[in-house]
PDB file of C-alpha atoms in Angstrom:
ATOM      1  CA  MET A   1       0.576 -87.415 151.102  1.00 37.00           C
ATOM      2  CA  SER A   2      -1.417 -90.182 152.744  1.00 45.00           C
ATOM      3  CA  ARG A   3       0.564 -93.156 154.027  1.00 43.00           C
ATOM      4  CA  TYR A   4      -2.252 -95.323 152.714  1.00 44.00           C
ATOM      5  CA  ALA A   5      -1.240 -94.988 149.079  1.00 55.00           C
ATOM      6  CA  ALA A   6      -3.389 -96.583 146.400  1.00 69.00           C
ATOM      7  CA  ASP A   7      -2.016 -99.598 144.575  1.00 90.00           C
ATOM      8  CA  PRO A   8      -0.510 -99.022 141.090  1.00 91.00           C
ATOM      9  CA  ALA A   9      -3.542-100.426 139.258  1.00 93.00           C
ATOM     10  CA  THR A  10      -5.913 -98.087 141.101  1.00 94.00           C
ATOM     11  CA  GLU A  11      -3.633 -95.064 140.688  1.00 94.00           C
ATOM     12  CA  THR A  12      -3.350 -95.650 136.945  1.00 95.00           C
ATOM     13  CA  PHE A  13      -7.090 -96.169 136.500  1.00 96.00           C
ATOM     14  CA  VAL A  14      -7.957 -93.025 138.492  1.00 95.00           C
ATOM     15  CA  ALA A  15      -5.409 -90.994 136.489  1.00 95.00           C
ATOM     16  CA  HIS A  16      -7.053 -92.057 133.215  1.00 97.00           C
ATOM     17  CA  ARG A  17     -10.667 -92.241 134.358  1.00 97.00           C
ATOM     18  CA  ASN A  18     -11.907 -88.977 132.806  1.00 97.00           C
ATOM     19  CA  LEU A  19     -10.226 -89.841 129.511  1.00 97.00           C
ATOM     20  CA  LEU A  20     -11.765 -93.329 129.497  1.00 98.00           C
ATOM     21  CA  PHE A  21     -15.210 -91.939 130.329  1.00 98.00           C
ATOM     22  CA  THR A  22     -14.928 -89.480 127.430  1.00 98.00           C
ATOM     23  CA  VAL A  23     -13.950 -92.280 125.020  1.00 98.00           C
ATOM     24  CA  ALA A  24     -16.898 -94.417 126.155  1.00 98.00           C
ATOM     25  CA  TYR A  25     -19.353 -91.504 126.109  1.00 98.00           C
ATOM     26  CA  GLU A  26     -18.387 -90.469 122.580  1.00 97.00           C
ATOM     27  CA  MET A  27     -18.822 -94.046 121.401  1.00 97.00           C
ATOM     28  CA  LEU A  28     -22.165 -94.552 123.143  1.00 97.00           C
ATOM     29  CA  GLY A  29     -23.848 -91.157 123.487  1.00 97.00           C
ATOM     30  CA  SER A  30     -24.998 -92.266 126.934  1.00 96.00           C
ATOM     31  CA  ALA A  31     -23.344 -91.210 130.183  1.00 96.00           C
ATOM     32  CA  ALA A  32     -25.086 -93.976 132.126  1.00 95.00           C
ATOM     33  CA  ASP A  33     -23.794 -96.637 129.747  1.00 97.00           C
ATOM     34  CA  ALA A  34     -20.341 -95.025 129.736  1.00 98.00           C
ATOM     35  CA  GLU A  35     -20.249 -95.398 133.539  1.00 97.00           C
ATOM     36  CA  ASP A  36     -21.186 -99.067 133.196  1.00 97.00           C
ATOM     37  CA  VAL A  37     -18.371 -99.511 130.675  1.00 98.00           C
ATOM     38  CA  LEU A  38     -15.911 -97.965 133.122  1.00 98.00           C
ATOM     39  CA  GLN A  39     -17.035-100.425 135.811  1.00 98.00           C
ATOM     40  CA  GLU A  40     -16.439-103.310 133.430  1.00 98.00           C
ATOM     41  CA  THR A  41     -13.090-101.831 132.401  1.00 98.00           C
ATOM     42  CA  TRP A  42     -11.991-101.589 136.043  1.00 97.00           C
ATOM     43  CA  LEU A  43     -12.929-105.212 136.764  1.00 97.00           C
ATOM     44  CA  ARG A  44     -10.772-106.388 133.862  1.00 97.00           C
ATOM     45  CA  TRP A  45      -7.946-103.947 134.607  1.00 97.00           C
ATOM     46  CA  ALA A  46      -7.747-105.084 138.244  1.00 94.00           C
ATOM     47  CA  ASP A  47      -6.842-108.610 137.063  1.00 94.00           C
ATOM     48  CA  VAL A  48      -4.077-107.472 134.675  1.00 94.00           C
ATOM     49  CA  ASP A  49      -0.423-108.238 135.440  1.00 93.00           C
ATOM     50  CA  LEU A  50       1.011-104.711 135.165  1.00 92.00           C
ATOM     51  CA  THR A  51       4.549-106.006 134.712  1.00 90.00           C
ATOM     52  CA  ARG A  52       3.470-107.197 131.257  1.00 93.00           C
ATOM     53  CA  VAL A  53       1.897-103.862 130.232  1.00 94.00           C
ATOM     54  CA  GLN A  54       4.198-101.498 128.326  1.00 93.00           C
ATOM     55  CA  ASN A  55       1.684 -98.683 127.722  1.00 94.00           C
ATOM     56  CA  ARG A  56      -0.957 -98.498 130.433  1.00 95.00           C
ATOM     57  CA  ARG A  57      -2.982 -95.748 128.737  1.00 95.00           C
ATOM     58  CA  ALA A  58      -3.191 -97.724 125.508  1.00 95.00           C
ATOM     59  CA  TYR A  59      -4.150-100.888 127.386  1.00 96.00           C
ATOM     60  CA  LEU A  60      -6.930 -99.138 129.284  1.00 97.00           C
ATOM     61  CA  VAL A  61      -8.260 -97.493 126.123  1.00 97.00           C
ATOM     62  CA  ARG A  62      -8.244-100.931 124.467  1.00 97.00           C
ATOM     63  CA  ILE A  63     -10.314-102.476 127.279  1.00 98.00           C
ATOM     64  CA  THR A  64     -12.717 -99.518 127.307  1.00 98.00           C
ATOM     65  CA  THR A  65     -13.170 -99.646 123.542  1.00 98.00           C
ATOM     66  CA  ARG A  66     -13.957-103.347 123.545  1.00 97.00           C
ATOM     67  CA  GLN A  67     -16.455-102.976 126.368  1.00 98.00           C
ATOM     68  CA  ALA A  68     -18.067 -99.998 124.622  1.00 98.00           C
ATOM     69  CA  LEU A  69     -18.382-101.989 121.393  1.00 97.00           C
ATOM     70  CA  ASN A  70     -20.158-104.749 123.321  1.00 95.00           C
ATOM     71  CA  ARG A  71     -22.445-102.151 124.924  1.00 95.00           C
ATOM     72  CA  LEU A  72     -23.231-100.593 121.517  1.00 92.00           C
ATOM     73  CA  ARG A  73     -24.930-103.818 120.456  1.00 86.00           C
ATOM     74  CA  THR A  74     -27.186-103.663 123.517  1.00 87.00           C
ATOM     75  CA  LEU A  75     -27.922-100.001 122.830  1.00 91.00           C
ATOM     76  CA  ALA A  76     -28.859-100.788 119.233  1.00 89.00           C
ATOM     77  CA  ARG A  77     -31.583-103.161 120.414  1.00 90.00           C
ATOM     78  CA  ARG A  78     -32.786-100.591 122.948  1.00 91.00           C
ATOM     79  CA  LYS A  79     -33.004 -97.868 120.297  1.00 92.00           C
ATOM     80  CA  GLU A  80     -35.101-100.087 118.031  1.00 92.00           C
ATOM     81  CA  ALA A  81     -37.804-100.147 120.715  1.00 93.00           C
ATOM     82  CA  TYR A  82     -37.363 -96.490 121.720  1.00 95.00           C
ATOM     83  CA  VAL A  83     -40.431 -94.257 121.500  1.00 96.00           C
ATOM     84  CA  GLY A  84     -39.764 -91.313 119.171  1.00 95.00           C
ATOM     85  CA  PRO A  85     -36.370 -89.874 118.190  1.00 96.00           C
ATOM     86  CA  TRP A  86     -33.308 -90.859 120.241  1.00 96.00           C
ATOM     87  CA  LEU A  87     -30.939 -88.064 121.282  1.00 97.00           C
ATOM     88  CA  PRO A  88     -27.614 -88.376 123.130  1.00 97.00           C
ATOM     89  CA  GLU A  89     -27.707 -87.970 126.894  1.00 97.00           C
ATOM     90  CA  PRO A  90     -26.691 -84.355 127.691  1.00 98.00           C
ATOM     91  CA  VAL A  91     -23.969 -83.745 130.264  1.00 98.00           C
ATOM     92  CA  LEU A  92     -23.182 -80.506 132.058  1.00 97.00           C
ATOM     93  CA  THR A  93     -19.583 -79.553 131.275  1.00 97.00           C
ATOM     94  CA  ALA A  94     -17.007 -77.077 132.552  1.00 93.00           C
ATOM     95  CA  PRO A  95     -15.797 -74.106 130.454  1.00 92.00           C
ATOM     96  CA  ASP A  96     -12.496 -75.872 129.702  1.00 92.00           C
ATOM     97  CA  VAL A  97     -14.338 -78.317 127.425  1.00 94.00           C
ATOM     98  CA  ALA A  98     -15.674 -75.410 125.347  1.00 91.00           C
ATOM     99  CA  GLU A  99     -12.123 -74.054 125.093  1.00 92.00           C
ATOM    100  CA  ASP A 100     -10.973 -77.307 123.452  1.00 93.00           C
ATOM    101  CA  VAL A 101     -12.653 -76.633 120.109  1.00 91.00           C
ATOM    102  CA  GLU A 102     -12.138 -80.130 118.695  1.00 92.00           C
ATOM    103  CA  LEU A 103     -13.447 -81.837 121.824  1.00 95.00           C
ATOM    104  CA  ALA A 104     -16.442 -79.487 122.045  1.00 94.00           C
ATOM    105  CA  GLU A 105     -17.353 -80.197 118.425  1.00 94.00           C
ATOM    106  CA  SER A 106     -16.929 -83.955 118.854  1.00 94.00           C
ATOM    107  CA  VAL A 107     -19.391 -84.104 121.787  1.00 96.00           C
ATOM    108  CA  SER A 108     -21.893 -81.614 120.341  1.00 95.00           C
ATOM    109  CA  MET A 109     -25.406 -82.925 119.779  1.00 95.00           C
ATOM    110  CA  ALA A 110     -25.092 -82.256 116.051  1.00 94.00           C
ATOM    111  CA  LEU A 111     -21.944 -84.342 115.568  1.00 95.00           C
ATOM    112  CA  MET A 112     -22.920 -87.102 117.977  1.00 96.00           C
ATOM    113  CA  LEU A 113     -26.074 -87.614 115.933  1.00 95.00           C
ATOM    114  CA  VAL A 114     -23.879 -87.973 112.846  1.00 96.00           C
ATOM    115  CA  LEU A 115     -21.805 -90.584 114.697  1.00 96.00           C
ATOM    116  CA  GLU A 116     -25.030 -92.512 115.273  1.00 95.00           C
ATOM    117  CA  THR A 117     -25.128 -93.227 111.528  1.00 95.00           C
ATOM    118  CA  LEU A 118     -21.811 -95.111 111.623  1.00 96.00           C
ATOM    119  CA  THR A 119     -21.424 -98.819 112.301  1.00 95.00           C
ATOM    120  CA  PRO A 120     -20.088 -99.634 115.790  1.00 95.00           C
ATOM    121  CA  THR A 121     -16.584-100.363 114.478  1.00 97.00           C
ATOM    122  CA  GLU A 122     -16.566 -97.253 112.283  1.00 97.00           C
ATOM    123  CA  ARG A 123     -17.617 -95.152 115.257  1.00 97.00           C
ATOM    124  CA  ALA A 124     -14.903 -96.615 117.474  1.00 97.00           C
ATOM    125  CA  VAL A 125     -12.221 -96.061 114.843  1.00 98.00           C
ATOM    126  CA  PHE A 126     -13.387 -92.513 114.080  1.00 98.00           C
ATOM    127  CA  VAL A 127     -13.535 -91.495 117.737  1.00 97.00           C
ATOM    128  CA  LEU A 128     -10.150 -92.981 118.611  1.00 97.00           C
ATOM    129  CA  ARG A 129      -8.394 -91.607 115.531  1.00 97.00           C
ATOM    130  CA  GLU A 130     -10.044 -88.238 114.908  1.00 95.00           C
ATOM    131  CA  VAL A 131     -10.786 -87.142 118.470  1.00 95.00           C
ATOM    132  CA  PHE A 132      -8.096 -88.820 120.558  1.00 96.00           C
ATOM    133  CA  GLU A 133      -5.386 -89.172 117.869  1.00 94.00           C
ATOM    134  CA  VAL A 134      -4.703 -92.794 118.763  1.00 96.00           C
ATOM    135  CA  GLY A 135      -2.262 -94.568 116.428  1.00 96.00           C
ATOM    136  CA  TYR A 136      -3.517 -97.091 113.892  1.00 97.00           C
ATOM    137  CA  ASP A 137      -1.681 -99.981 115.577  1.00 96.00           C
ATOM    138  CA  GLU A 138      -3.313 -99.199 118.941  1.00 96.00           C
ATOM    139  CA  ILE A 139      -6.740 -98.888 117.325  1.00 97.00           C
ATOM    140  CA  ALA A 140      -6.203-102.180 115.516  1.00 97.00           C
ATOM    141  CA  ALA A 141      -5.548-103.913 118.848  1.00 95.00           C
ATOM    142  CA  ALA A 142      -8.638-102.283 120.373  1.00 96.00           C
ATOM    143  CA  VAL A 143     -11.080-103.260 117.599  1.00 96.00           C
ATOM    144  CA  GLU A 144      -9.318-106.526 116.727  1.00 95.00           C
ATOM    145  CA  LYS A 145      -8.649-105.641 113.110  1.00 97.00           C
ATOM    146  CA  SER A 146      -5.427-105.341 111.121  1.00 97.00           C
ATOM    147  CA  PRO A 147      -3.812-101.877 110.899  1.00 97.00           C
ATOM    148  CA  ALA A 148      -4.464-101.894 107.134  1.00 97.00           C
ATOM    149  CA  ALA A 149      -8.145-102.608 107.701  1.00 98.00           C
ATOM    150  CA  VAL A 150      -8.309 -99.877 110.348  1.00 98.00           C
ATOM    151  CA  ARG A 151      -6.866 -97.335 107.899  1.00 98.00           C
ATOM    152  CA  GLN A 152      -9.596 -98.220 105.395  1.00 98.00           C
ATOM    153  CA  ILE A 153     -12.302 -98.018 108.060  1.00 98.00           C
ATOM    154  CA  ALA A 154     -10.945 -94.660 109.256  1.00 98.00           C
ATOM    155  CA  HIS A 155     -11.000 -93.268 105.716  1.00 98.00           C
ATOM    156  CA  ARG A 156     -14.552 -94.511 105.122  1.00 98.00           C
ATOM    157  CA  ALA A 157     -15.815 -93.183 108.455  1.00 98.00           C
ATOM    158  CA  ARG A 158     -14.141 -89.788 107.954  1.00 97.00           C
ATOM    159  CA  ARG A 159     -15.671 -89.428 104.500  1.00 97.00           C
ATOM    160  CA  HIS A 160     -19.109 -90.390 105.869  1.00 97.00           C
ATOM    161  CA  VAL A 161     -18.889 -87.909 108.754  1.00 96.00           C
ATOM    162  CA  ASP A 162     -17.481 -85.084 106.621  1.00 95.00           C
ATOM    163  CA  ALA A 163     -20.436 -85.412 104.243  1.00 94.00           C
ATOM    164  CA  ARG A 164     -22.907 -84.969 107.110  1.00 92.00           C
ATOM    165  CA  ARG A 165     -21.197 -82.854 109.769  1.00 89.00           C
ATOM    166  CA  PRO A 166     -21.818 -79.103 110.087  1.00 80.00           C
ATOM    167  CA  ARG A 167     -19.721 -77.246 107.537  1.00 75.00           C
ATOM    168  CA  ALA A 168     -18.130 -74.760 109.919  1.00 75.00           C
ATOM    169  CA  VAL A 169     -17.377 -74.601 113.609  1.00 77.00           C
ATOM    170  CA  VAL A 170     -19.463 -71.845 115.185  1.00 87.00           C
ATOM    171  CA  SER A 171     -18.121 -69.769 118.067  1.00 91.00           C
ATOM    172  CA  PRO A 172     -19.774 -70.273 121.478  1.00 93.00           C
ATOM    173  CA  GLY A 173     -20.642 -66.569 121.462  1.00 94.00           C
ATOM    174  CA  GLU A 174     -22.633 -66.894 118.246  1.00 96.00           C
ATOM    175  CA  THR A 175     -24.534 -69.918 119.548  1.00 96.00           C
ATOM    176  CA  ARG A 176     -25.156 -68.197 122.879  1.00 96.00           C
ATOM    177  CA  ALA A 177     -26.540 -65.074 121.163  1.00 97.00           C
ATOM    178  CA  ALA A 178     -28.911 -67.121 118.998  1.00 97.00           C
ATOM    179  CA  LEU A 179     -30.157 -69.062 122.035  1.00 97.00           C
ATOM    180  CA  GLU A 180     -30.709 -65.829 123.968  1.00 96.00           C
ATOM    181  CA  SER A 181     -32.876 -64.487 121.131  1.00 96.00           C
ATOM    182  CA  PHE A 182     -34.687 -67.814 120.946  1.00 96.00           C
ATOM    183  CA  LEU A 183     -35.344 -67.791 124.707  1.00 94.00           C
ATOM    184  CA  ARG A 184     -36.642 -64.196 124.671  1.00 93.00           C
ATOM    185  CA  ALA A 185     -39.072 -65.048 121.908  1.00 92.00           C
ATOM    186  CA  LEU A 186     -40.253 -68.160 123.773  1.00 89.00           C
ATOM    187  CA  GLU A 187     -40.737 -66.370 127.090  1.00 86.00           C
ATOM    188  CA  THR A 188     -42.700 -63.517 125.496  1.00 86.00           C
ATOM    189  CA  GLY A 189     -44.682 -65.726 123.124  1.00 83.00           C
ATOM    190  CA  ASP A 190     -43.293 -63.740 120.199  1.00 88.00           C
ATOM    191  CA  LEU A 191     -43.997 -65.919 117.149  1.00 90.00           C
ATOM    192  CA  GLN A 192     -42.278 -63.490 114.770  1.00 93.00           C
ATOM    193  CA  GLY A 193     -39.281 -63.375 117.093  1.00 93.00           C
ATOM    194  CA  LEU A 194     -39.018 -67.152 116.828  1.00 94.00           C
ATOM    195  CA  LEU A 195     -39.246 -67.004 113.043  1.00 95.00           C
ATOM    196  CA  ASP A 196     -36.520 -64.357 112.986  1.00 96.00           C
ATOM    197  CA  VAL A 197     -33.984 -66.590 114.803  1.00 97.00           C
ATOM    198  CA  LEU A 198     -34.851 -69.888 113.084  1.00 97.00           C
ATOM    199  CA  ALA A 199     -33.288 -70.796 109.743  1.00 97.00           C
ATOM    200  CA  PRO A 200     -35.862 -71.618 107.027  1.00 97.00           C
ATOM    201  CA  ASP A 201     -34.674 -75.249 106.995  1.00 96.00           C
ATOM    202  CA  VAL A 202     -34.444 -75.659 110.796  1.00 97.00           C
ATOM    203  CA  VAL A 203     -35.106 -79.132 112.210  1.00 97.00           C
ATOM    204  CA  LEU A 204     -36.469 -79.675 115.731  1.00 97.00           C
ATOM    205  CA  THR A 205     -35.780 -83.078 117.278  1.00 97.00           C
ATOM    206  CA  SER A 206     -37.320 -83.790 120.681  1.00 96.00           C
ATOM    207  CA  ASP A 207     -36.684 -86.820 122.886  1.00 97.00           C
ATOM    208  CA  GLY A 208     -39.268 -87.704 125.492  1.00 96.00           C
ATOM    209  CA  GLY A 209     -38.545 -91.432 125.491  1.00 95.00           C
ATOM    210  CA  GLY A 210     -42.235 -92.197 125.799  1.00 94.00           C
ATOM    211  CA  VAL A 211     -42.164 -90.736 129.325  1.00 94.00           C
ATOM    212  CA  ARG A 212     -42.605 -87.037 128.545  1.00 93.00           C
ATOM    213  CA  GLN A 213     -44.576 -85.512 125.690  1.00 89.00           C
ATOM    214  CA  ALA A 214     -42.458 -84.975 122.579  1.00 92.00           C
ATOM    215  CA  ALA A 215     -42.908 -85.085 118.816  1.00 92.00           C
ATOM    216  CA  LEU A 216     -42.620 -88.644 117.518  1.00 93.00           C
ATOM    217  CA  ARG A 217     -40.574 -87.515 114.536  1.00 95.00           C
ATOM    218  CA  PRO A 218     -38.379 -84.495 113.685  1.00 97.00           C
ATOM    219  CA  ILE A 219     -40.216 -81.317 112.668  1.00 97.00           C
ATOM    220  CA  ASN A 220     -38.866 -79.495 109.617  1.00 97.00           C
ATOM    221  CA  GLY A 221     -39.164 -75.841 108.619  1.00 97.00           C
ATOM    222  CA  ALA A 222     -39.196 -72.573 110.558  1.00 97.00           C
ATOM    223  CA  ASP A 223     -42.971 -72.024 110.369  1.00 95.00           C
ATOM    224  CA  LYS A 224     -43.848 -75.532 111.609  1.00 95.00           C
ATOM    225  CA  VAL A 225     -41.213 -75.424 114.358  1.00 96.00           C
ATOM    226  CA  ALA A 226     -42.238 -71.963 115.580  1.00 94.00           C
ATOM    227  CA  ARG A 227     -45.935 -72.838 115.662  1.00 90.00           C
ATOM    228  CA  MET A 228     -45.257 -76.154 117.374  1.00 89.00           C
ATOM    229  CA  LEU A 229     -43.189 -74.428 120.083  1.00 90.00           C
ATOM    230  CA  ALA A 230     -45.720 -71.645 120.560  1.00 83.00           C
ATOM    231  CA  GLY A 231     -48.560 -74.155 120.759  1.00 79.00           C
ATOM    232  CA  GLY A 232     -46.625 -76.298 123.215  1.00 74.00           C
ATOM    233  CA  LEU A 233     -46.046 -73.323 125.486  1.00 71.00           C
ATOM    234  CA  ARG A 234     -49.765 -72.626 125.646  1.00 69.00           C
ATOM    235  CA  ARG A 235     -50.378 -76.176 126.902  1.00 71.00           C
ATOM    236  CA  PHE A 236     -48.032 -75.787 129.881  1.00 70.00           C
ATOM    237  CA  THR A 237     -49.945 -74.881 133.036  1.00 73.00           C
ATOM    238  CA  GLY A 238     -46.883 -73.936 135.103  1.00 77.00           C
ATOM    239  CA  ARG A 239     -44.137 -71.342 134.697  1.00 83.00           C
ATOM    240  CA  LEU A 240     -41.590 -72.354 132.070  1.00 83.00           C
ATOM    241  CA  THR A 241     -38.142 -70.734 132.237  1.00 88.00           C
ATOM    242  CA  GLY A 242     -34.794 -71.255 130.591  1.00 92.00           C
ATOM    243  CA  GLU A 243     -31.310 -70.567 131.875  1.00 95.00           C
ATOM    244  CA  PRO A 244     -28.092 -70.484 129.841  1.00 96.00           C
ATOM    245  CA  THR A 245     -25.718 -73.346 130.570  1.00 97.00           C
ATOM    246  CA  LEU A 246     -22.895 -75.364 129.001  1.00 97.00           C
ATOM    247  CA  VAL A 247     -23.895 -78.830 127.853  1.00 97.00           C
ATOM    248  CA  ASN A 248     -21.569 -81.140 125.943  1.00 97.00           C
ATOM    249  CA  GLY A 249     -19.047 -78.311 125.718  1.00 96.00           C
ATOM    250  CA  ASN A 250     -21.490 -75.983 123.951  1.00 96.00           C
ATOM    251  CA  PRO A 251     -23.969 -73.267 124.994  1.00 97.00           C
ATOM    252  CA  ALA A 252     -27.433 -74.660 125.741  1.00 98.00           C
ATOM    253  CA  LEU A 253     -30.571 -73.924 127.743  1.00 97.00           C
ATOM    254  CA  LEU A 254     -31.636 -75.695 130.908  1.00 97.00           C
ATOM    255  CA  VAL A 255     -35.438 -75.582 130.840  1.00 94.00           C
ATOM    256  CA  ARG A 256     -37.378 -75.579 134.111  1.00 93.00           C
ATOM    257  CA  LEU A 257     -41.107 -75.957 134.769  1.00 88.00           C
ATOM    258  CA  ASP A 258     -42.055 -74.353 138.081  1.00 90.00           C
ATOM    259  CA  GLY A 259     -38.405 -74.603 139.101  1.00 90.00           C
ATOM    260  CA  ALA A 260     -37.999 -78.322 138.342  1.00 92.00           C
ATOM    261  CA  VAL A 261     -35.797 -79.439 135.453  1.00 94.00           C
ATOM    262  CA  ASP A 262     -37.968 -80.180 132.409  1.00 93.00           C
ATOM    263  CA  GLY A 263     -35.290 -80.646 129.781  1.00 96.00           C
ATOM    264  CA  VAL A 264     -32.251 -79.391 127.916  1.00 97.00           C
ATOM    265  CA  ILE A 265     -32.281 -77.530 124.607  1.00 97.00           C
ATOM    266  CA  ALA A 266     -29.122 -77.614 122.508  1.00 97.00           C
ATOM    267  CA  ALA A 267     -28.756 -75.946 119.133  1.00 97.00           C
ATOM    268  CA  HIS A 268     -26.697 -75.829 115.993  1.00 95.00           C
ATOM    269  CA  VAL A 269     -26.271 -72.365 114.517  1.00 96.00           C
ATOM    270  CA  ARG A 270     -25.244 -71.226 111.045  1.00 94.00           C
ATOM    271  CA  GLU A 271     -24.770 -67.553 110.128  1.00 93.00           C
ATOM    272  CA  GLY A 272     -26.569 -66.437 113.279  1.00 94.00           C
ATOM    273  CA  LEU A 273     -29.652 -68.592 112.692  1.00 97.00           C
ATOM    274  CA  ILE A 274     -30.612 -71.834 114.420  1.00 97.00           C
ATOM    275  CA  THR A 275     -30.568 -74.743 111.971  1.00 96.00           C
ATOM    276  CA  GLY A 276     -30.929 -77.541 114.504  1.00 96.00           C
ATOM    277  CA  LEU A 277     -32.809 -77.690 117.831  1.00 97.00           C
ATOM    278  CA  TYR A 278     -32.398 -80.687 120.113  1.00 98.00           C
ATOM    279  CA  TYR A 279     -34.780 -80.906 123.076  1.00 97.00           C
ATOM    280  CA  VAL A 280     -34.090 -83.718 125.551  1.00 98.00           C
ATOM    281  CA  ARG A 281     -37.047 -84.210 127.939  1.00 96.00           C
ATOM    282  CA  ASN A 282     -36.665 -87.891 128.861  1.00 97.00           C
ATOM    283  CA  PRO A 283     -36.048 -87.687 132.643  1.00 96.00           C
ATOM    284  CA  GLU A 284     -33.773 -90.736 132.495  1.00 96.00           C
ATOM    285  CA  LYS A 285     -31.406 -88.659 130.366  1.00 97.00           C
ATOM    286  CA  LEU A 286     -31.368 -85.601 132.632  1.00 97.00           C
ATOM    287  CA  THR A 287     -29.400 -86.996 135.570  1.00 95.00           C
ATOM    288  CA  ARG A 288     -26.099 -85.451 134.427  1.00 96.00           C
ATOM    289  CA  VAL A 289     -27.200 -81.809 134.182  1.00 96.00           C
ATOM    290  CA  ALA A 290     -27.108 -81.055 137.918  1.00 92.00           C
ATOM    291  CA  SER A 291     -23.327 -81.311 138.324  1.00 94.00           C
ATOM    292  CA  GLU A 292     -20.386 -81.092 135.922  1.00 95.00           C
ATOM    293  CA  THR A 293     -19.038 -84.158 134.152  1.00 96.00           C
ATOM    294  CA  ARG A 294     -15.326 -84.147 133.363  1.00 94.00           C
ATOM    295  CA  LEU A 295     -14.698 -84.683 129.658  1.00 96.00           C
ATOM    296  CA  THR A 296     -11.107 -84.627 128.458  1.00 95.00           C
ATOM    297  CA  ARG A 297      -8.752 -85.889 125.774  1.00 94.00           C
ATOM    298  CA  ALA A 298      -5.788 -86.059 128.167  1.00 89.00           C
ATOM    299  CA  ALA A 299      -4.846 -88.493 130.909  1.00 83.00           C
ATOM    300  CA  GLY A 300      -4.765 -87.083 134.408  1.00 77.00           C
ATOM    301  CA  ALA A 301      -7.119 -84.210 133.508  1.00 76.00           C
TER     302      ALA A 301
END
């Protein structure tokens, strides 16, 4: 062990950093903003008198939550001016995230889009309670509400999410198989193959952020989605390839154009068919797909 040991504040922050990042990311849907929140959390944590802190994890989560709530208001204004649909920023994750079924579901594109429909406080309460199993008293301190009010908010948020979330958790193998069929059909230009793997009510949402070409609104229906994808492929002048990867704890495709990263395709699958396609092409949102990001629900992980 190094004789230059870190001070207690630094040691505690480092031990909880991955947990705090995961909390902030689930609240914001943006890895870049989650990193900014962690910087702000550290600046406030460094000034805390640790002798007065009984539960350091709870205190850090409280600071992170408050900073994330402040950041959510900035994000809301940014999204109002965003060109086309807004999708969460994809992050490359290790296999252990996929093995934690609840965590993998909570950071999936499908569920994070549902979380976007909550108010900032509802989202904070839902994430802390349902994903991280934080007690009502701790959540109340974090969002500056009474425990009774937090219970009501949690119930309302859970009911809202349950009405909109995917009905069943799909195994990674099933999602992977559907994406493999989808990729084969894309690479061979097989329109019927695309139709065979897309659910009749499939929705394609693409995010180019006004920087890369993308549909300005979601496209509904297997025929429209398949023809849009096939037509888009014909417009590419380079070689487009896809490679299986794990993004947000779930199987996805890393799309390359002449070897350079063009985007990430995530999917939601039901009964072997793709019901939701999420294509992130905005280059500002592709900075976290080159190396793994640690997402966890536990301190020290």
